[in-house]
Coordinates of C-alpha atoms and ligand atoms in Angstrom, one line a residue:
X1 CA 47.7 167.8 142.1
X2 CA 47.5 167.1 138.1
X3 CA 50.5 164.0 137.7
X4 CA 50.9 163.2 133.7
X5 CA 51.3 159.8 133.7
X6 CA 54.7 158.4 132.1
X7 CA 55.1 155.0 131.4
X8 CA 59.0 154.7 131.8
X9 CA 60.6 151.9 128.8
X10 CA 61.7 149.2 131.6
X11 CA 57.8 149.2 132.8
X12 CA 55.9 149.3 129.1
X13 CA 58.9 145.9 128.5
X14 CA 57.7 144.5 132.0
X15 CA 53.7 145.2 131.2
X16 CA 54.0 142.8 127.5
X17 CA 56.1 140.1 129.4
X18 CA 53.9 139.7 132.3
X19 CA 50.6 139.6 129.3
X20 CA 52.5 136.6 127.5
X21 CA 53.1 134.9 130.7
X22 CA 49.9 135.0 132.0
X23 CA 47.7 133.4 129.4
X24 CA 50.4 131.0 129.1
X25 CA 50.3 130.0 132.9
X26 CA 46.1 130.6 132.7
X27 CA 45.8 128.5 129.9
X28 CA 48.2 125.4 131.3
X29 CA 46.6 125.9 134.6
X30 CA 43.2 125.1 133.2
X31 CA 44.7 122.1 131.5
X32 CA 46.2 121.1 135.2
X33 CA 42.7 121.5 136.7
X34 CA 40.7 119.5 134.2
X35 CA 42.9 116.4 135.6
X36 CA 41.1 116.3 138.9
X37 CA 38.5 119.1 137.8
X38 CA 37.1 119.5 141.9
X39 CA 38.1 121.7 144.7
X40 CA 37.8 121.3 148.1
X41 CA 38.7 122.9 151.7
X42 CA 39.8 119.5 153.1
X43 CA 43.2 117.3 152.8
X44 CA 40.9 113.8 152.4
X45 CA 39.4 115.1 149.5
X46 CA 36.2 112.6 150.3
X47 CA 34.1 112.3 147.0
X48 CA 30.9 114.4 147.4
X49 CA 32.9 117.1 149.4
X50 CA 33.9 119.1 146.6
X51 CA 32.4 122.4 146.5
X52 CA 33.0 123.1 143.0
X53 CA 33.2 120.4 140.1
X54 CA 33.3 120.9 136.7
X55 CA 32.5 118.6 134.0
X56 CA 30.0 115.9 133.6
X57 CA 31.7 112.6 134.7
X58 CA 29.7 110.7 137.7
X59 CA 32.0 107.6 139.4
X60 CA 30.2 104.6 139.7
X61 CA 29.1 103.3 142.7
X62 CA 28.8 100.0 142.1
X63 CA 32.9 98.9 141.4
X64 CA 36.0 100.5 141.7
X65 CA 37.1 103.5 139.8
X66 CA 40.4 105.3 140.1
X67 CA 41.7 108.8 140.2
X68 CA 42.1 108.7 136.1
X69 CA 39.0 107.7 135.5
X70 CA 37.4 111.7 137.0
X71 CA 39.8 113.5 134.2
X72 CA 38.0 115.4 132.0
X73 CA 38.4 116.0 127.9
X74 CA 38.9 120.1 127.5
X75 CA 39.1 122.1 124.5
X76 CA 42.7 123.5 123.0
X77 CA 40.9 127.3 123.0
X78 CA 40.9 127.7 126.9
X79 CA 44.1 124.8 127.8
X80 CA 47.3 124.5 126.7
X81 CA 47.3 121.9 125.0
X82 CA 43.9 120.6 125.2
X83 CA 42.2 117.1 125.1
X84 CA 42.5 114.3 127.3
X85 CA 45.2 114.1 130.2
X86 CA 47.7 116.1 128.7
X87 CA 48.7 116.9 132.4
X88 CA 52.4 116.5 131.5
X89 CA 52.7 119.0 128.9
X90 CA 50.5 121.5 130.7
X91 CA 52.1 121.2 133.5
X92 CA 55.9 121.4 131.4
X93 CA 54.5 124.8 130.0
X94 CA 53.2 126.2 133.6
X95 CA 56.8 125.3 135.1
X96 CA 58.7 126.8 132.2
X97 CA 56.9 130.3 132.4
X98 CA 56.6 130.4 136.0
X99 CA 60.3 131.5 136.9
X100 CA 59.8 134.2 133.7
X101 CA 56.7 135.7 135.6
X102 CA 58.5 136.0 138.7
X103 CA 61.3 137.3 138.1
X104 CA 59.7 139.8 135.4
X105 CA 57.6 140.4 138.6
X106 CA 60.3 141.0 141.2
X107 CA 62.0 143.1 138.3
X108 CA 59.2 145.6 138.5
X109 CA 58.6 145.7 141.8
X110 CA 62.2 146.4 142.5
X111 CA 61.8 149.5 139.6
X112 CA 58.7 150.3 141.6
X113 CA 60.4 150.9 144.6
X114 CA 64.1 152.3 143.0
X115 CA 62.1 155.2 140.9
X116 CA 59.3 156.1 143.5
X117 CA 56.9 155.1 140.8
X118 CA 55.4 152.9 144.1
X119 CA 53.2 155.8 145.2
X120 CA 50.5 155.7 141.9
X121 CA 50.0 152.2 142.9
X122 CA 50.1 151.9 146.8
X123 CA 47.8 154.1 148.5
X124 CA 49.0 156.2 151.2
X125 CA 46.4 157.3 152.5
X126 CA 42.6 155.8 154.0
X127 CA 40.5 158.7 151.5
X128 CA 41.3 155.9 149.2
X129 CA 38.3 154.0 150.1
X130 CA 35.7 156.5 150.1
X131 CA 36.9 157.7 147.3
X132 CA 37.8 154.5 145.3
X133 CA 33.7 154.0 146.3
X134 CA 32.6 157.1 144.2
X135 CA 34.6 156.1 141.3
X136 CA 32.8 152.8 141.6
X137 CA 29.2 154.3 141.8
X138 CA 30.2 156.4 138.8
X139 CA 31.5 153.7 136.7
X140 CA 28.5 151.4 137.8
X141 CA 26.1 154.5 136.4
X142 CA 27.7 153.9 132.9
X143 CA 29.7 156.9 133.0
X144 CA 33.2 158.0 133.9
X145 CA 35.2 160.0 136.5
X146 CA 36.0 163.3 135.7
X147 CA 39.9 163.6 134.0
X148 CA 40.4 165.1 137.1
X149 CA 40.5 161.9 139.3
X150 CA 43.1 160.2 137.1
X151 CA 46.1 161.3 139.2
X152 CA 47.6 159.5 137.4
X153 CA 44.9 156.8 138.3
X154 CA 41.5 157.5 139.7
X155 CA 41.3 156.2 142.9
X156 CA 39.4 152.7 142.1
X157 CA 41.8 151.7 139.3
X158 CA 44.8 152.2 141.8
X159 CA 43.2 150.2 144.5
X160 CA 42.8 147.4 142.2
X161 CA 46.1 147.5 140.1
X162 CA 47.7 147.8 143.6
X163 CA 45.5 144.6 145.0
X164 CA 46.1 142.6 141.6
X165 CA 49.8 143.3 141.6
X166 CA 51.0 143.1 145.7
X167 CA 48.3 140.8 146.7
X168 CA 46.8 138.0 144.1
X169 CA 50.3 137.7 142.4
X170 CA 52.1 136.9 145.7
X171 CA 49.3 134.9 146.7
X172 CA 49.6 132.5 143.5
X173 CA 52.9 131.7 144.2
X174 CA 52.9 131.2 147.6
X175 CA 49.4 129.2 146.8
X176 CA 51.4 127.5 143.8
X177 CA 54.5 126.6 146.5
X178 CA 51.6 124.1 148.5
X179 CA 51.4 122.0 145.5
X180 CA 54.8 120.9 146.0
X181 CA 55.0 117.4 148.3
X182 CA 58.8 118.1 148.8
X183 CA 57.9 121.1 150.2
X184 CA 55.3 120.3 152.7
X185 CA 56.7 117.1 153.9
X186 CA 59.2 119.4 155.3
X187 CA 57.3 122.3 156.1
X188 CA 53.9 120.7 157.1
X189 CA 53.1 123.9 158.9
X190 CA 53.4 125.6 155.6
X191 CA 50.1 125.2 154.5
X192 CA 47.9 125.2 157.6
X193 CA 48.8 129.0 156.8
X194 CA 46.7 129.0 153.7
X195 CA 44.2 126.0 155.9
X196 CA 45.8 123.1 153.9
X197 CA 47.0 121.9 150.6
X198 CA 43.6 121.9 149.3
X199 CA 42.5 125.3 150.8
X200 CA 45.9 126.3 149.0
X201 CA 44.6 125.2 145.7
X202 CA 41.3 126.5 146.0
X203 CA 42.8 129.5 146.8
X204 CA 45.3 129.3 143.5
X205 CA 41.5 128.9 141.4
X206 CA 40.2 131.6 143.1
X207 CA 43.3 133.7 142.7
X208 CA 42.8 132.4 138.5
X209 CA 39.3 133.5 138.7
X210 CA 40.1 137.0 139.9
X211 CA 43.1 138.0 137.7
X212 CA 40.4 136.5 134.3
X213 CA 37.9 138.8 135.4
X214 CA 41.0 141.2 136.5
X215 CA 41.5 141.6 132.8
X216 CA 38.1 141.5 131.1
X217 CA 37.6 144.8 133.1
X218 CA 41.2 146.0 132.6
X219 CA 41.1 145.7 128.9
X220 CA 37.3 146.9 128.9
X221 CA 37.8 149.9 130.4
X222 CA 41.1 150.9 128.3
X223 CA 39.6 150.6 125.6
X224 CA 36.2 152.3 126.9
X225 CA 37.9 155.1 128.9
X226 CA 40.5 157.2 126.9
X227 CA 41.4 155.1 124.1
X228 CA 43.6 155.2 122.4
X229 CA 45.7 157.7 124.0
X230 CA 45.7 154.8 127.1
X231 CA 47.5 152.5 124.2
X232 CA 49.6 155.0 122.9
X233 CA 51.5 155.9 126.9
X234 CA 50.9 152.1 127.3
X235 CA 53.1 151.3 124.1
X236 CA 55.3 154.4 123.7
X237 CA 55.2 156.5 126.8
X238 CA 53.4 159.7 127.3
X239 CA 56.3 161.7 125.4
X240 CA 55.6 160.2 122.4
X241 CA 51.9 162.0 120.7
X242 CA 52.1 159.1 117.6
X243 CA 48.9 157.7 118.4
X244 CA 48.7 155.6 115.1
X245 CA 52.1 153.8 115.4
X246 CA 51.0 152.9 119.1
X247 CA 48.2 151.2 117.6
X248 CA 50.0 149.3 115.3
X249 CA 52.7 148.5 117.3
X250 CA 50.0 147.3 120.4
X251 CA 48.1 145.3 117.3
X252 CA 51.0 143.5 116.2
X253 CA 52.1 142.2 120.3
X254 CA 48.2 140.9 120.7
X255 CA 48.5 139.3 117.2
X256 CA 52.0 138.0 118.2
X257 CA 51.0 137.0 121.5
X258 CA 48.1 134.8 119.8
X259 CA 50.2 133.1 117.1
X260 CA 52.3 132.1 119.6
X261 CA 49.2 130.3 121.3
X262 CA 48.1 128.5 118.4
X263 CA 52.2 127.4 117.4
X264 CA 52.5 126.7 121.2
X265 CA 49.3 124.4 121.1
X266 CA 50.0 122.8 117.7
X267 CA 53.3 121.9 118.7
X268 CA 53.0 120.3 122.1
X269 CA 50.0 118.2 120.7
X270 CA 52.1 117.2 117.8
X271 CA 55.3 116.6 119.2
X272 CA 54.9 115.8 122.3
X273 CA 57.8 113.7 123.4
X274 CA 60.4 116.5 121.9
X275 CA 58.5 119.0 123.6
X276 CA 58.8 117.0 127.0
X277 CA 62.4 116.3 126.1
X278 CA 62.9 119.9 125.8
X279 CA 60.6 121.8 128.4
X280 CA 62.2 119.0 131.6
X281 CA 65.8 120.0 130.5
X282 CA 65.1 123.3 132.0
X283 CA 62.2 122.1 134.6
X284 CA 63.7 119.0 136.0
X285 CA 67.2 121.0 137.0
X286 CA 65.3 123.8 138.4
X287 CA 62.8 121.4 140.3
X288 CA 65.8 119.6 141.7
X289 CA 67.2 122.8 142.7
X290 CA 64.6 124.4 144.6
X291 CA 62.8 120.9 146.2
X292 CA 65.9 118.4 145.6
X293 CA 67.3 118.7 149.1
X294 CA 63.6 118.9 151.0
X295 CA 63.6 115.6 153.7
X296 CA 60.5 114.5 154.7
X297 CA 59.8 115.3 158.1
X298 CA 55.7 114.5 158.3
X299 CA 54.1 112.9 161.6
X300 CA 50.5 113.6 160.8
X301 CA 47.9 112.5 164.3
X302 CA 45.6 109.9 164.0
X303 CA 43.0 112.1 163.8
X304 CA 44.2 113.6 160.6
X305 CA 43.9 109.9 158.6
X306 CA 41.7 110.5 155.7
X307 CA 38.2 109.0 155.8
X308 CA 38.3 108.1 152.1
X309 CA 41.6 107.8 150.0
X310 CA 41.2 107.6 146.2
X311 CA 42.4 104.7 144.5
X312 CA 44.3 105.2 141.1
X313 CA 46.0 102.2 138.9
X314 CA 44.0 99.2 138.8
X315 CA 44.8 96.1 140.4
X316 CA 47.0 93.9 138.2
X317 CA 44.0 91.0 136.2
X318 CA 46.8 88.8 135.6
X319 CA 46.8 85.4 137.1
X320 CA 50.8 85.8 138.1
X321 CA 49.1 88.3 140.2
X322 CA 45.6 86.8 141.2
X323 CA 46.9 83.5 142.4
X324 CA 49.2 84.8 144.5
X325 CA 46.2 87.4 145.7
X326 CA 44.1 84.1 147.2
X327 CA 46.5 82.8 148.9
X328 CA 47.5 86.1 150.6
X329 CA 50.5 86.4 149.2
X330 CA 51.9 84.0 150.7
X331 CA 54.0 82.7 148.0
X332 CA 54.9 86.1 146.8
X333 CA 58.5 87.5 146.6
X334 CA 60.0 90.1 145.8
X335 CA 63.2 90.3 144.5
X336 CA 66.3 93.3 144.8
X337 CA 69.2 92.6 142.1
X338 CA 71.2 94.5 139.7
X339 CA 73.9 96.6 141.1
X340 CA 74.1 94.7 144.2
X341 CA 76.8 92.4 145.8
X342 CA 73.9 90.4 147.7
X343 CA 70.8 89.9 145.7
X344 CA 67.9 89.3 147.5
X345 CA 64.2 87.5 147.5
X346 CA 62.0 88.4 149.8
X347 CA 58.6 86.9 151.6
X348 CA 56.6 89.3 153.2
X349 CA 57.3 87.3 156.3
X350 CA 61.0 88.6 155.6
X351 CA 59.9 91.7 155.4
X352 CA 58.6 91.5 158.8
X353 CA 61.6 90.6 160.0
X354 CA 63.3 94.0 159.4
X355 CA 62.5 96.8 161.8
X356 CA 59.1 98.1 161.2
X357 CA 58.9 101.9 159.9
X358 CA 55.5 103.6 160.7
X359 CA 54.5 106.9 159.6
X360 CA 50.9 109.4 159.1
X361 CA 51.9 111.0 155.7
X362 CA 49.9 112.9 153.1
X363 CA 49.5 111.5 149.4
X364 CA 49.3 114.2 146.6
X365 CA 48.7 112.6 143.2
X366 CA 50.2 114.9 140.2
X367 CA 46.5 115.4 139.2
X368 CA 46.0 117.3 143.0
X369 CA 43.7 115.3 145.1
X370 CA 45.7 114.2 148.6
X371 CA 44.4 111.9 151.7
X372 CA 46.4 111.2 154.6
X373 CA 47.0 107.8 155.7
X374 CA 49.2 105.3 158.2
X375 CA 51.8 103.4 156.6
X376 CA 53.8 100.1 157.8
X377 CA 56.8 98.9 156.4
X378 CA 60.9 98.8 156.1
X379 CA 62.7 101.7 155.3
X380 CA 63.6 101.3 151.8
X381 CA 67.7 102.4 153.0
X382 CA 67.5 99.4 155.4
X383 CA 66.8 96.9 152.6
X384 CA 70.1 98.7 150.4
X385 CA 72.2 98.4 153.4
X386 CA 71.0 94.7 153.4
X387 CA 71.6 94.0 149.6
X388 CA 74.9 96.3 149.7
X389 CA 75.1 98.4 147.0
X390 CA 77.9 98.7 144.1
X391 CA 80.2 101.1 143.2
X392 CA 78.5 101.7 139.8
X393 CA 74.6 101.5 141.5
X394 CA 72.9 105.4 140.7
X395 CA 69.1 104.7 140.3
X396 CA 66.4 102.2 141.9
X397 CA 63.9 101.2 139.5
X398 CA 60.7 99.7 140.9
X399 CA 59.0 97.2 138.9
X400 CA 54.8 96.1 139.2
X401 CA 52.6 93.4 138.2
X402 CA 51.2 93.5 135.0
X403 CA 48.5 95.7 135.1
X404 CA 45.6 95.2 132.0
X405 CA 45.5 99.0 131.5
X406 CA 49.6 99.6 130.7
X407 CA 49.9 96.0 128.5
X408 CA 51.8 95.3 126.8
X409 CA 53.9 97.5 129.2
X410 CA 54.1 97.3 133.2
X411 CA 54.2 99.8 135.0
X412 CA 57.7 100.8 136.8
X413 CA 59.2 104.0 137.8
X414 CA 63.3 105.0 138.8
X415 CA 64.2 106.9 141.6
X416 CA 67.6 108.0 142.2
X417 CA 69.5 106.9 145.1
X418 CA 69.5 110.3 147.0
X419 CA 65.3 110.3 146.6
X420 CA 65.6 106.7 148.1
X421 CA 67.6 108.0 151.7
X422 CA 65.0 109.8 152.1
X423 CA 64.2 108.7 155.6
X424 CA 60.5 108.4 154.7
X425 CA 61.3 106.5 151.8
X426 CA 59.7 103.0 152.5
X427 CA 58.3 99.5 150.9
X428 CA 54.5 99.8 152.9
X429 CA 53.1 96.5 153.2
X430 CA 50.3 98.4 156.1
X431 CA 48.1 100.7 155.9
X432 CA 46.2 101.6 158.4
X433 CA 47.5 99.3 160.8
X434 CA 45.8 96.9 158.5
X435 CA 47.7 94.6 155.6
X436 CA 47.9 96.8 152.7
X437 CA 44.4 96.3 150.6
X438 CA 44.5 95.0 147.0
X439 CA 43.4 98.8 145.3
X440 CA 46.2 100.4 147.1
X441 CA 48.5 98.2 146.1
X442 CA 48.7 94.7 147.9
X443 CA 51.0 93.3 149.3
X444 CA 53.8 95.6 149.4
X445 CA 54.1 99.1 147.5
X446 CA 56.5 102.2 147.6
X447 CA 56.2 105.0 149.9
X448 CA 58.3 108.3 149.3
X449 CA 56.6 111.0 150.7
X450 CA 58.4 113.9 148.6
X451 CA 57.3 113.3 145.4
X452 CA 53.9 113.2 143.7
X453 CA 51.7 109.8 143.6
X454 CA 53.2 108.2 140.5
X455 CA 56.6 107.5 142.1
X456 CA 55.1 105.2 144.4
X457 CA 54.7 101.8 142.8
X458 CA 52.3 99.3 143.6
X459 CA 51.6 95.9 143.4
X460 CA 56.0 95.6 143.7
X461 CA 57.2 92.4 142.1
X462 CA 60.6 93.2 141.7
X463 CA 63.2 96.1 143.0
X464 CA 66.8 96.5 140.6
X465 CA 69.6 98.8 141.0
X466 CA 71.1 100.2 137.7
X467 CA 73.6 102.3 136.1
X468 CA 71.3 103.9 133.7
X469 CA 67.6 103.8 132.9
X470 CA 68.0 104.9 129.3
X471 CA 67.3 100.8 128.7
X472 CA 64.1 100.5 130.5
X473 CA 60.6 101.1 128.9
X474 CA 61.2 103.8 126.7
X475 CA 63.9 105.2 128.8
X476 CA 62.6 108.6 130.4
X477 CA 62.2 107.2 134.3
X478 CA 59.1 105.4 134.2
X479 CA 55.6 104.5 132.9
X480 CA 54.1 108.0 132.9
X481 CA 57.2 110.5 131.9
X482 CA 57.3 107.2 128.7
X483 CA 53.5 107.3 128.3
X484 CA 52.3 110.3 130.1
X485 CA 55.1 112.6 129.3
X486 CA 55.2 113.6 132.8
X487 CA 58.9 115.4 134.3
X488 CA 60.7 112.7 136.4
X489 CA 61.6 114.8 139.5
X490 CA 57.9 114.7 140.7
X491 CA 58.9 117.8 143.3
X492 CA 55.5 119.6 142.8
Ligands
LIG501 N1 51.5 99.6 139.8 C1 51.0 100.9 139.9 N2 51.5 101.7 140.8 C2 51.0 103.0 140.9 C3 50.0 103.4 140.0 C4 49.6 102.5 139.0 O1 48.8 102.9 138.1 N3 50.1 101.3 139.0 N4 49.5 104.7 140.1 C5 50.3 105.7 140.8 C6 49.6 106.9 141.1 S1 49.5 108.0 139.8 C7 49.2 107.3 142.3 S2 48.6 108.8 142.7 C8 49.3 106.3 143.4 C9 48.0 106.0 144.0 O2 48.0 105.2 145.1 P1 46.6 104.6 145.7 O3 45.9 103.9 144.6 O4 47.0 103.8 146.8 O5 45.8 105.8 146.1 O6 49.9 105.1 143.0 C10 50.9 105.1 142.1 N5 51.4 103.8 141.9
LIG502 MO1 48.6 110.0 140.6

């Protein structure tokens, strides 16, 4: 039975939207990856388990290195943006255009279903196999099926466009959805289904890898098999015979779609902070939206603790720091003002005082390694109850030691108050069952297990409740969203 193939309007709109968002979110996504360029099938990520790494860069053995230290340099033709730990912008770009994909992809799959347009892509019947193997014996001899097989698409073709479209795209978002700590500190069942959040992004790679090659051999073979009357049903449906205009019209899209690359690079490299300013007034809302509300609900076994857990920030050089450091931070305090009727300084003997929190939690760093680990310490809402907040309090900002690698800045980070009653939300001075060690941020450092690594401030010298942040650093929520240009929701 002889179908002609008619590419309804709604479908040909669908088909250029889904090509401009998906070497937007491939090229970000490569940007995201060159952050933490390894992939593994376990949570600990242990150095040396990777199995794939890419890039160059070989940790030393001999001191400590951090988590910053393994991002690689990649060039602007394959990322958006390019260079060195633009993770912020990338990952500004890959937020933005993910909620375009999807929808643009439910929208077609609901016109799928609604005009019975379904049946060319989901088989309905076993043959398929057989027959989708022929096609692929013929196409691997160098030549091509007989018009006759296209009905509308020979039987190979539909297999795949119906394996791209209802399996690898559902699969990246649900893949995508593991990155999100919010989201599996509530759900950590969630993604044992995909065998963890690192089998999860391996996956997501995977899932990359398939829908690049997807479209080497897509565009290949339309433009090897029936071209251009492939373009012209593609651009202007099968009723329309003007062949030339499709070609222009198809030229001018591609040509669009690569301008808007190289404006889209220029312009977050350039302008960086006004594209950030920009791309989280959309992002951060819908962040909040989906992941705002997540509680952390993790109680990981003691089997599940991490062998190795990677180390990123440096321990603070400066002697405010290092003298307290010999004496075990004995003479250390930390102090919780601002906004509060009952300021507060605190030993880490007073610390101990308070009822002890302990909780097995997994750590995912923005730049995607994770580790699961034991931490000890005081609910962070037991210490506001303590200090009794004021009417006017709205954020927490947490404040470190000097660190030589942010000077002349320190680095600090704001969390609003609903992140804070979080019931996982806690100052850790254990790990372990052991006192917190220097790298990890000795003696006491932030735990909220909803948001990515960089909320979590170590080496704490000083906690204040504030109105506004717009004052503090450069005023966007903390050393990386000033420095970094990273979102300050820290969801996913
Ligand atoms: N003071 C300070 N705190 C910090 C950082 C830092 O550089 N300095 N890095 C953050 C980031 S990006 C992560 S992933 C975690 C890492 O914690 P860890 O070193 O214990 O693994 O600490 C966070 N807290
Ligand atoms: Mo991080």
């Amino acid at each position: 039975m002889e179908e002609t193939l008619s590419f309804p309007l709604w479908l040909r709109i669908n088909h250029v939207i889904n090509l401009f968002c998906m070497f937007l979110l491939m090229r970000s996504g490569v940007q995201i990856l060159a952050d933490h360029p390894k992939l593994y099938w376990n949570d600990g990520t242990t150095p040396g388990s990777e199995w794939a790494h890419f890039g160059t860069k070989v940790m030393p053995k001999d001191r400590l290195w951090i988590s910053m230290d393994e991002a690689e340099h990649i060039n602007s033709i394959v990322a958006l943006p390019g260079g060195h730990h633009n993770l912020g912008a990338a990952r500004n770009w890959h937020f933005l255009i993910v909620p375009v994909w999807i929808v643009n992809g439910l929208s077609y799959a609901i016109f799928l279903g609604v005009t019975g347009e379904w049946r060319r892509l989901i088989p309905t019947s076993w043959t398929i196999i057989p027959r989708a193997w022929e096609s692929a014996l013929t196409f691997a001899s160098l030549q091509i099926p007989p018009d006759s097989a296209f009905t509308p698409y020979d039987p190979l073709q539909q297999l795949t466009y119906a394996t791209v479209v209802f399996l690898v795209a559902p699969l990246m978002i649900l893949t995508g959805l593991c990155m999100s700590p919010a989201l599996i500190a509530r759900f950590p069942w969630y993604p044992k289904l995909f065998g963890g959040r690192q089998a999860a992004r391996s996956l997501h790679f995977i899932g990359l890898m398939t829908l690049v090659l997807y479209t080497l051999v897509h565009v290949t073979l339309v433009v090897v098999v029936h071209f251009p009357e492939d373009v012209s049903d593609m651009v202007l449906g099968s009723t329309n015979p003007n062949v030339t205009l499709a070609l222009w019209i198809a030229s001018m899209v591609l040509i669009g779609v690569v301008l808007f690359h190289i404006w889209a690079t220029i312009y977050t490299l350039r302008y960086q902070r006004q594209f950030q300013t920009h791309a989280t007034a959309i992002v951060e809302p819908l962040m909040r939206f989906l992941f705002g509300s997540l509680r952390s609900r993790q109680q990981y076994a003691k089997a599940d603790i991490s062998p190795y857990f990677r180390v990123n920030g440096y321990p603070p050089e400066h002697e405010s720091y290092q003298r307290l450091a010999t004496e075990n931070f004995a003479d250390w305090t930390l102090t919780i003002g601002g906004l509060v009727e009952q300021p507060l300084a605190l030993s880490l003997e007073d610390l101990r005082v308070f009822p002890k929190q302990e909780q097995i939690t997994k750590h995912n760093c923005i730049q995607g390694w994770s580790a699961v680990a034991e931490w000890g310490g005081v609910r962070m809402s037991t210490i506001l109850d303590r200090c009794r907040l004021l009417p006017q309090a709205r954020y927490v900002v947490f404040h470190a030691f000097p660190q030589a690698e942010y000077a002349p800045n320190t680095y600090y980070e704001v969390l609003t108050l609903e992140d804070i009653l979080d019931p996982q939300t806690m100052l850790a001075y254990e790990m372990n069952w052991k006192p917190l060690p220097i790298p990890h941020g000795a003696p006491c450092r932030l735990r909220i297990e909803i948001k990515t690594g960089y909320k979590m401030v170590k080496y704490l010298r000083a906690i204040e409740v504030v109105d506004s942040f717009g004052g503090i650093g450069k005023g966007h929520g903390g050393y990386r969203e000033d420095h970094q240009y990273y979102d300050k929701v820290a969801a996913i």
